[in-house]
JSON list of C-alpha atoms in Angstrom, two decimals:
[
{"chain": "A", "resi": 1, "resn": "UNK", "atom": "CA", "xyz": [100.91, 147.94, 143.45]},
{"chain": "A", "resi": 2, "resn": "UNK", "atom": "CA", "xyz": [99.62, 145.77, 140.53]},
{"chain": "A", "resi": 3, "resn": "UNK", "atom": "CA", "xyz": [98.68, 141.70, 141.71]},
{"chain": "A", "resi": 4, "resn": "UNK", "atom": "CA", "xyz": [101.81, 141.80, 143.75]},
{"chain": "A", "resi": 5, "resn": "UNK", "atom": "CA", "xyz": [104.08, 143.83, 142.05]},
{"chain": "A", "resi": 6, "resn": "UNK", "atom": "CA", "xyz": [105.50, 147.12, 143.77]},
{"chain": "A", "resi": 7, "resn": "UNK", "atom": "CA", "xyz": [107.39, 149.72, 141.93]},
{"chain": "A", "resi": 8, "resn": "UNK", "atom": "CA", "xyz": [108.57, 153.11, 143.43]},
{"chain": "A", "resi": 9, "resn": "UNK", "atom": "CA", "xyz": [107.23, 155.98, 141.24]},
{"chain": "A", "resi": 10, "resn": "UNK", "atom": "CA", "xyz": [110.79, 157.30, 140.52]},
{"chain": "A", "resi": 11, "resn": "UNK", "atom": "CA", "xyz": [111.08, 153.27, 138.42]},
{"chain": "A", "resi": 12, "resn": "UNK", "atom": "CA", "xyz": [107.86, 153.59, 136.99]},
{"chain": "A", "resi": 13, "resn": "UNK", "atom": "CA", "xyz": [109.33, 156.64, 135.96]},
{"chain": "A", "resi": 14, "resn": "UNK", "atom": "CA", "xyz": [112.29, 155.13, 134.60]},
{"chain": "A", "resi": 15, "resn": "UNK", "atom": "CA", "xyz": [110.21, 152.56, 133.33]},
{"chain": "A", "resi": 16, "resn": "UNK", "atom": "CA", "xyz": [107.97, 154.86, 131.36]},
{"chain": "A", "resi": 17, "resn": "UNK", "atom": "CA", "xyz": [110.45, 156.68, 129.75]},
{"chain": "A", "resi": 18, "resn": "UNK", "atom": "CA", "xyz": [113.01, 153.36, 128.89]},
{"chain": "A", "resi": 19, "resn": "UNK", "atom": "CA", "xyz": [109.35, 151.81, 126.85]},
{"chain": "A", "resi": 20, "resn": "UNK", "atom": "CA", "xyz": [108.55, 155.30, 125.44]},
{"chain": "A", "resi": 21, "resn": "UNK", "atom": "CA", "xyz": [112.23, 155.22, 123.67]},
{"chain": "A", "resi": 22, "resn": "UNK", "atom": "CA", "xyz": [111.68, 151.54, 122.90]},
{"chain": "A", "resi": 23, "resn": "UNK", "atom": "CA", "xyz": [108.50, 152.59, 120.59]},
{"chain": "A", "resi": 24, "resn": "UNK", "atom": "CA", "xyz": [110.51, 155.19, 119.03]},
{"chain": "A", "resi": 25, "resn": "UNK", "atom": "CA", "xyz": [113.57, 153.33, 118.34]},
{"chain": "A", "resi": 26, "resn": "UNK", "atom": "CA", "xyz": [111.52, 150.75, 116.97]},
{"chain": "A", "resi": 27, "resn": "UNK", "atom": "CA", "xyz": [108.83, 152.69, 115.10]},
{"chain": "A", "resi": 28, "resn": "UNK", "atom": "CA", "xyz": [106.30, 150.38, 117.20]},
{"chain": "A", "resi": 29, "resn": "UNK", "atom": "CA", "xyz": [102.59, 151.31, 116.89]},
{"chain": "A", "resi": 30, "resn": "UNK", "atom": "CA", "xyz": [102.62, 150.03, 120.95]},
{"chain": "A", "resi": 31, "resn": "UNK", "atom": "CA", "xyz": [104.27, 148.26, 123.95]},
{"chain": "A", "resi": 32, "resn": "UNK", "atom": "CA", "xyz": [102.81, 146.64, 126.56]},
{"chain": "A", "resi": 33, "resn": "UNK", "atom": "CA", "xyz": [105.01, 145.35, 130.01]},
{"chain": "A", "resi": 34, "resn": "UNK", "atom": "CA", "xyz": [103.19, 142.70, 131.45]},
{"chain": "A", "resi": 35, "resn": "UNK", "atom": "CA", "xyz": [103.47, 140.62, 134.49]},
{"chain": "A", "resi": 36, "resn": "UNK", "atom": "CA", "xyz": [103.81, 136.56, 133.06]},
{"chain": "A", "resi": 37, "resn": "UNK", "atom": "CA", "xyz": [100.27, 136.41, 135.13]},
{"chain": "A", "resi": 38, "resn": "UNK", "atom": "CA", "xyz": [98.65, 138.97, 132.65]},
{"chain": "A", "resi": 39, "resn": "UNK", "atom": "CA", "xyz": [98.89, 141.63, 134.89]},
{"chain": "A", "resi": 40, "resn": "UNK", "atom": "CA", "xyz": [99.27, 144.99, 132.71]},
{"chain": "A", "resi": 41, "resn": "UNK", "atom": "CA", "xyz": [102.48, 147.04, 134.44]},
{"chain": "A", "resi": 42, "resn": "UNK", "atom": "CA", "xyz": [102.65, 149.47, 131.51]},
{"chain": "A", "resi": 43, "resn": "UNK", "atom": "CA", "xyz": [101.30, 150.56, 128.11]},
{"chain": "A", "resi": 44, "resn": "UNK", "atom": "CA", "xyz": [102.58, 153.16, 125.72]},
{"chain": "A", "resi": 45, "resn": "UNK", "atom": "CA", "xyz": [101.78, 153.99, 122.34]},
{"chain": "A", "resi": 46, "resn": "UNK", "atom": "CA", "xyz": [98.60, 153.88, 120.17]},
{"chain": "A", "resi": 47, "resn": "UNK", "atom": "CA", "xyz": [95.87, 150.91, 121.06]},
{"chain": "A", "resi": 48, "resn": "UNK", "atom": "CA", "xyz": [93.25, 151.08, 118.19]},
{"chain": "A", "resi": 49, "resn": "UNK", "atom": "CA", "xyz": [90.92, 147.65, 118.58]},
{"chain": "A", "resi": 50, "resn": "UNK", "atom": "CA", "xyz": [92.25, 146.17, 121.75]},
{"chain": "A", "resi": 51, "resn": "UNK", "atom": "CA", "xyz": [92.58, 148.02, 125.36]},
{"chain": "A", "resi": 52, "resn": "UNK", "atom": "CA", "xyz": [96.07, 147.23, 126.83]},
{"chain": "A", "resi": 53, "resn": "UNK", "atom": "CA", "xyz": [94.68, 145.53, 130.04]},
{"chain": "A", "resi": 54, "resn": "UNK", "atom": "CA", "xyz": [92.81, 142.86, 127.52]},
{"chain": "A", "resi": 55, "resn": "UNK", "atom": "CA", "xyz": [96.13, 142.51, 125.59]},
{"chain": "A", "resi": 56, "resn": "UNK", "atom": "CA", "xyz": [98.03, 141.98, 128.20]},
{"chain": "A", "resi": 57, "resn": "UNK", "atom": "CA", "xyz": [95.84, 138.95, 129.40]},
{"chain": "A", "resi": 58, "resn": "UNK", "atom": "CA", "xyz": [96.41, 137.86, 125.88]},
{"chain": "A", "resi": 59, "resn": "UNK", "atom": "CA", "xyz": [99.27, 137.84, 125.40]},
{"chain": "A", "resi": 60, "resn": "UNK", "atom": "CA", "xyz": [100.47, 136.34, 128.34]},
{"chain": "A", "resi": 61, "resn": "UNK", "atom": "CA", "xyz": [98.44, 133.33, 127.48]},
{"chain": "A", "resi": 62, "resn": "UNK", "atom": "CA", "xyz": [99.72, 133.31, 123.94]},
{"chain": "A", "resi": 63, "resn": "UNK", "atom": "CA", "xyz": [103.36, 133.34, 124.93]},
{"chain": "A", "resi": 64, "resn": "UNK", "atom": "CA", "xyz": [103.11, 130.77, 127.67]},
{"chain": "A", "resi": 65, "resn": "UNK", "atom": "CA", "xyz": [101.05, 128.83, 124.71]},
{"chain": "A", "resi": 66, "resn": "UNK", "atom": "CA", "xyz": [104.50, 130.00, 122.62]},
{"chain": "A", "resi": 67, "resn": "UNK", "atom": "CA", "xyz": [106.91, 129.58, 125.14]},
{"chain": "A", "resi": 68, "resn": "UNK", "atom": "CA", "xyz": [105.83, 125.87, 125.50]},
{"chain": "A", "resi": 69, "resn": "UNK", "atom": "CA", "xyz": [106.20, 125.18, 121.85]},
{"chain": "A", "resi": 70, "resn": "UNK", "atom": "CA", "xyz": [109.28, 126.43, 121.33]},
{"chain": "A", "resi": 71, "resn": "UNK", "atom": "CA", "xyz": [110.49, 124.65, 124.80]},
{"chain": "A", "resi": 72, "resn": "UNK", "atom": "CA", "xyz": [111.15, 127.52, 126.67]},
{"chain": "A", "resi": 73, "resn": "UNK", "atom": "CA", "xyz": [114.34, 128.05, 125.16]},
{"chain": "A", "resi": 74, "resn": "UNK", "atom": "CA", "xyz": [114.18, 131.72, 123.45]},
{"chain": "A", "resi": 75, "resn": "UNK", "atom": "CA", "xyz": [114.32, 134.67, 125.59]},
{"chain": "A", "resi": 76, "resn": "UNK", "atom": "CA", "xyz": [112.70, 136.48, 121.73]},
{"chain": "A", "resi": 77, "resn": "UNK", "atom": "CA", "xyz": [109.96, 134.74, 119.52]},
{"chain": "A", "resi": 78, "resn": "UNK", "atom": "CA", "xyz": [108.25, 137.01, 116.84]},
{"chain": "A", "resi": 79, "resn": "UNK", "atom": "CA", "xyz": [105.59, 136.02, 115.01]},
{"chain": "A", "resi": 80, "resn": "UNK", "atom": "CA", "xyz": [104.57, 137.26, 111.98]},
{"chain": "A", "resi": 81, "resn": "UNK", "atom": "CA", "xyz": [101.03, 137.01, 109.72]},
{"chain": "A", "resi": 82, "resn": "UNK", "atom": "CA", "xyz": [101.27, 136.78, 106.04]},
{"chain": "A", "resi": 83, "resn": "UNK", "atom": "CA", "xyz": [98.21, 138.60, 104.95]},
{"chain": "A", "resi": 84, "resn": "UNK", "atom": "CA", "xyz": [97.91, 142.08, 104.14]},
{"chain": "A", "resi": 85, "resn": "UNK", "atom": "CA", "xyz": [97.99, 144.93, 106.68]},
{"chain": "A", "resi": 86, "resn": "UNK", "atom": "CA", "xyz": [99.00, 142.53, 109.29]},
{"chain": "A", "resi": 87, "resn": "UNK", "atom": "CA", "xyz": [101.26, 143.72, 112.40]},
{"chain": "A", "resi": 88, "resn": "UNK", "atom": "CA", "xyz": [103.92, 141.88, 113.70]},
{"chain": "A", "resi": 89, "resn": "UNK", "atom": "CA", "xyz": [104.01, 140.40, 117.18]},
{"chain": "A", "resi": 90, "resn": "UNK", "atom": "CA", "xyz": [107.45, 140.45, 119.11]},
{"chain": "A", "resi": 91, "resn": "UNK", "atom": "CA", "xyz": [108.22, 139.07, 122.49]},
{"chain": "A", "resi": 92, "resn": "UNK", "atom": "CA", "xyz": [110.99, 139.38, 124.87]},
{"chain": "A", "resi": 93, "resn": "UNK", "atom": "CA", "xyz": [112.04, 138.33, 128.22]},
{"chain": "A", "resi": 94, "resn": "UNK", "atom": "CA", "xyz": [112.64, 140.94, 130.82]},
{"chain": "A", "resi": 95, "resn": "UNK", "atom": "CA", "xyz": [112.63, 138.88, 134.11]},
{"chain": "A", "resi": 96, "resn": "UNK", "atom": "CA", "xyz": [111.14, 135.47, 134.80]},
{"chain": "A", "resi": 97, "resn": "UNK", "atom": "CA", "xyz": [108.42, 137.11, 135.94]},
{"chain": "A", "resi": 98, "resn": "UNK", "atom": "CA", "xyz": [108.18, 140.11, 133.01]},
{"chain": "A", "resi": 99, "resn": "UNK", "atom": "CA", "xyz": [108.19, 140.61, 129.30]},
{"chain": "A", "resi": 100, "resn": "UNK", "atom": "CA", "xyz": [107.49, 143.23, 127.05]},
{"chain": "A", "resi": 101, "resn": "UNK", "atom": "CA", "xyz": [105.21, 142.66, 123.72]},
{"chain": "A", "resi": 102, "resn": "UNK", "atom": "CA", "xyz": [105.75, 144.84, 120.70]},
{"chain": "A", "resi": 103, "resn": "UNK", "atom": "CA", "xyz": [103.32, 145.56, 117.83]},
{"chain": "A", "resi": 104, "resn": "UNK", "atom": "CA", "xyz": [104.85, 146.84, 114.65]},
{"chain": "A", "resi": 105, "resn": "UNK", "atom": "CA", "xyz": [104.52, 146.89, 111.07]},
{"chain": "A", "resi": 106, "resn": "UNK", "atom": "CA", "xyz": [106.95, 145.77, 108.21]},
{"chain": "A", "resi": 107, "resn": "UNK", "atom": "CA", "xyz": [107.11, 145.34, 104.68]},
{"chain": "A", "resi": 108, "resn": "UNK", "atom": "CA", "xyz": [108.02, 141.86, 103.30]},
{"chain": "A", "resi": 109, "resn": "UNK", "atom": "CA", "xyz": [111.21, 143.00, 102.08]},
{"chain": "A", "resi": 110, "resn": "UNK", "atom": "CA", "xyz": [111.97, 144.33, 105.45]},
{"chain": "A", "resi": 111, "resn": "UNK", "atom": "CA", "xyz": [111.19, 141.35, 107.63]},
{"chain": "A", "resi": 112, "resn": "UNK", "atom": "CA", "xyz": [114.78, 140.32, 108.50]},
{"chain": "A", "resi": 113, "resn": "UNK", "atom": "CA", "xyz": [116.05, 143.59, 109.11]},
{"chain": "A", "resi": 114, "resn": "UNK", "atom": "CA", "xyz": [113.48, 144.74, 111.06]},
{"chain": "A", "resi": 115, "resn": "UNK", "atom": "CA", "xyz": [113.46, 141.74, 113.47]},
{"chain": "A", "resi": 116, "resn": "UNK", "atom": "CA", "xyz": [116.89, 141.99, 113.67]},
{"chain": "A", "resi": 117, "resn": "UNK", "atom": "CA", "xyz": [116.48, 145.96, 114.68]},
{"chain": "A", "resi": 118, "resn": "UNK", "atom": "CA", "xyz": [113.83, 145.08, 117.55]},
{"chain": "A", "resi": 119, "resn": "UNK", "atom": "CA", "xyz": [115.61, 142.06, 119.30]},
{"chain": "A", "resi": 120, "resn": "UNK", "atom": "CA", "xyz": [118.65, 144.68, 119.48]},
{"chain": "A", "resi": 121, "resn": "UNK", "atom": "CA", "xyz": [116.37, 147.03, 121.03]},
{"chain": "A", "resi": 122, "resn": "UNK", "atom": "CA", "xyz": [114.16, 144.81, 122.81]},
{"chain": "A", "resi": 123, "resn": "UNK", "atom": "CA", "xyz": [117.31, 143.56, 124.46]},
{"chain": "A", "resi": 124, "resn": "UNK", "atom": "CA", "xyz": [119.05, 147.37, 125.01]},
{"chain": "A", "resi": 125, "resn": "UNK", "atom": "CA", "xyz": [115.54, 147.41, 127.03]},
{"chain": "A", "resi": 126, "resn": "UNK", "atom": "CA", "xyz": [116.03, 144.48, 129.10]},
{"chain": "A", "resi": 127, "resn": "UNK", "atom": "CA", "xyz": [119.36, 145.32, 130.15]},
{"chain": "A", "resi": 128, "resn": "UNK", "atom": "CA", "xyz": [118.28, 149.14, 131.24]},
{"chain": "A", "resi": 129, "resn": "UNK", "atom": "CA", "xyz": [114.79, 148.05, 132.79]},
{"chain": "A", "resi": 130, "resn": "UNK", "atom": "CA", "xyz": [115.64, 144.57, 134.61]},
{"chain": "A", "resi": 131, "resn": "UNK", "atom": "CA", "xyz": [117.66, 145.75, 137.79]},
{"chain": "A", "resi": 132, "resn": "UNK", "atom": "CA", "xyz": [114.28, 147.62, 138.74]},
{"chain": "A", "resi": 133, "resn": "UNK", "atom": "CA", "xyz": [112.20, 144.25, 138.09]},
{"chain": "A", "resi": 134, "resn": "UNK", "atom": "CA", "xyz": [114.64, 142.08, 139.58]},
{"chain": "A", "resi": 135, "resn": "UNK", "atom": "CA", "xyz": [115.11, 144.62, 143.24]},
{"chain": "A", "resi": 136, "resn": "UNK", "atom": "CA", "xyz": [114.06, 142.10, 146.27]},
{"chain": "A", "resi": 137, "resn": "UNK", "atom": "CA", "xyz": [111.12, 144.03, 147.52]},
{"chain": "A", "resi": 138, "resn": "UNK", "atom": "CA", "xyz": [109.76, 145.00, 143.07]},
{"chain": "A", "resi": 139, "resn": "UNK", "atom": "CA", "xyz": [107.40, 141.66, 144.04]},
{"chain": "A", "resi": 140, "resn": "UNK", "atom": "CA", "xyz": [105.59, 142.03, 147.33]},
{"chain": "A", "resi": 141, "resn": "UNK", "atom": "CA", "xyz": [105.43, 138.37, 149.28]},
{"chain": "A", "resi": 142, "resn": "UNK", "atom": "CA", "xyz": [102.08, 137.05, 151.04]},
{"chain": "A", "resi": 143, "resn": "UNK", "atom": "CA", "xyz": [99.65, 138.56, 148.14]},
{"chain": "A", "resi": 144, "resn": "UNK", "atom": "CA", "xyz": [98.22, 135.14, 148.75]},
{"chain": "A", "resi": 145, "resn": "UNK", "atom": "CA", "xyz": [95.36, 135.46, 145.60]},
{"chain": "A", "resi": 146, "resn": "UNK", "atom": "CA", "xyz": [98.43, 136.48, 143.71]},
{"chain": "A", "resi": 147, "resn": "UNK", "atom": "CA", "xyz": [100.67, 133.71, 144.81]},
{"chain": "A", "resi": 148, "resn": "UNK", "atom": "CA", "xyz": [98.49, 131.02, 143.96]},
{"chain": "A", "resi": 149, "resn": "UNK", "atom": "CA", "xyz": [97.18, 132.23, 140.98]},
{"chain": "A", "resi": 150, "resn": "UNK", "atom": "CA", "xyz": [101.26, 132.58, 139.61]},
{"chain": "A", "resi": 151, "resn": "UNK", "atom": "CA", "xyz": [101.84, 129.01, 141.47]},
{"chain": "A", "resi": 152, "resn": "UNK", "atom": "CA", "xyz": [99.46, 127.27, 139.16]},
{"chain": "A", "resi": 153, "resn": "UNK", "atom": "CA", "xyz": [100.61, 128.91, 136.07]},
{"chain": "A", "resi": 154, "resn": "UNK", "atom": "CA", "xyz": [103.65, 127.93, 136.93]},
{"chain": "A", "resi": 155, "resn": "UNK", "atom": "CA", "xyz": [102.19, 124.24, 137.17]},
{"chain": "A", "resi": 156, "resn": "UNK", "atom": "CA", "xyz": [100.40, 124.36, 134.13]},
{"chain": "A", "resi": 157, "resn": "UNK", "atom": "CA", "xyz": [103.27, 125.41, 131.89]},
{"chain": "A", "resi": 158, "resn": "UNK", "atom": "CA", "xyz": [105.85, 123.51, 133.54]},
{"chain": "A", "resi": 159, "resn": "UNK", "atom": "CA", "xyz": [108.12, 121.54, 130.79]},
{"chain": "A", "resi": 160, "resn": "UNK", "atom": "CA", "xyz": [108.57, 117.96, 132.12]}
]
């Protein structure tokens, strides 16, 4: 169990193996599945300067930070760095609890393309991977730190 979240070992399983063919497919350096509260559920691939339990603290902040500036209305936001040697950041929604965060490199003249070939992946992911994040009992009820904690992020990023 990770800060409320249960998952049989025969999903995490599944799980494991769906993000290990997302980072191929893609030619991702990593992926990270993270709860919306930060909580790391799984991390695959190669994590040079950052530990995946920091990034996933990260970037939960950063798309929440996102999500509100782009009005909560894309289930995908990429952003990308224009300086040399710079990876590219993609997001996707899994659940509205879940998302996965890719890190991958691309060329300038392979920006488009390459966007367009994760979102098709990131969302062949989704599909395969949701019905185990959405089963009733994946998020445990009466983790009271838990609870709160997601309550007031809730609060916090609420649009009005």
């Amino acid at each position: 169990m990770t800060n409320g979240l249960l998952i049989s070992e025969s999903d995490f399983k599944v799980l494991d193996e769906n993000l290990e063919e997302l980072i191929r497919v893609t030619q991702s350096r990593s992926a990270v599945l993270i709860n919306k509260s930060g909580a790391l559920i799984l991390a695959k691939g190669q994590f040079n300067y950052v530990p995946p339990d920091d990034m996933s603290v990260m970037a939960a902040g950063a798309f929440s930070a996102l999500g509100n500036m782009v009005d909560l209305a894309a289930t995908h936001i990429t952003t990308s760095f224009h300086y040399a040697h710079a990876e590219t950041i993609h997001f996707c929604v899994i659940t509205p609890q879940v998302f996965v965060l890719l890190l991958y490199e691309s060329s300038p003249g392979e920006t488009k393309p390459k966007t367009e070939q994760i979102i098709h992946a990131s969302n062949k992911f989704a599909e395969k991977v949701r019905p185990i994040l959405e089963k009733k009992n994946t998020f445990v009820p009466n983790v009271a730190s838990f609870n709160f904690i997601n309550d007031k992020i809730n609060e916090i990023f609420k649009v009005s």
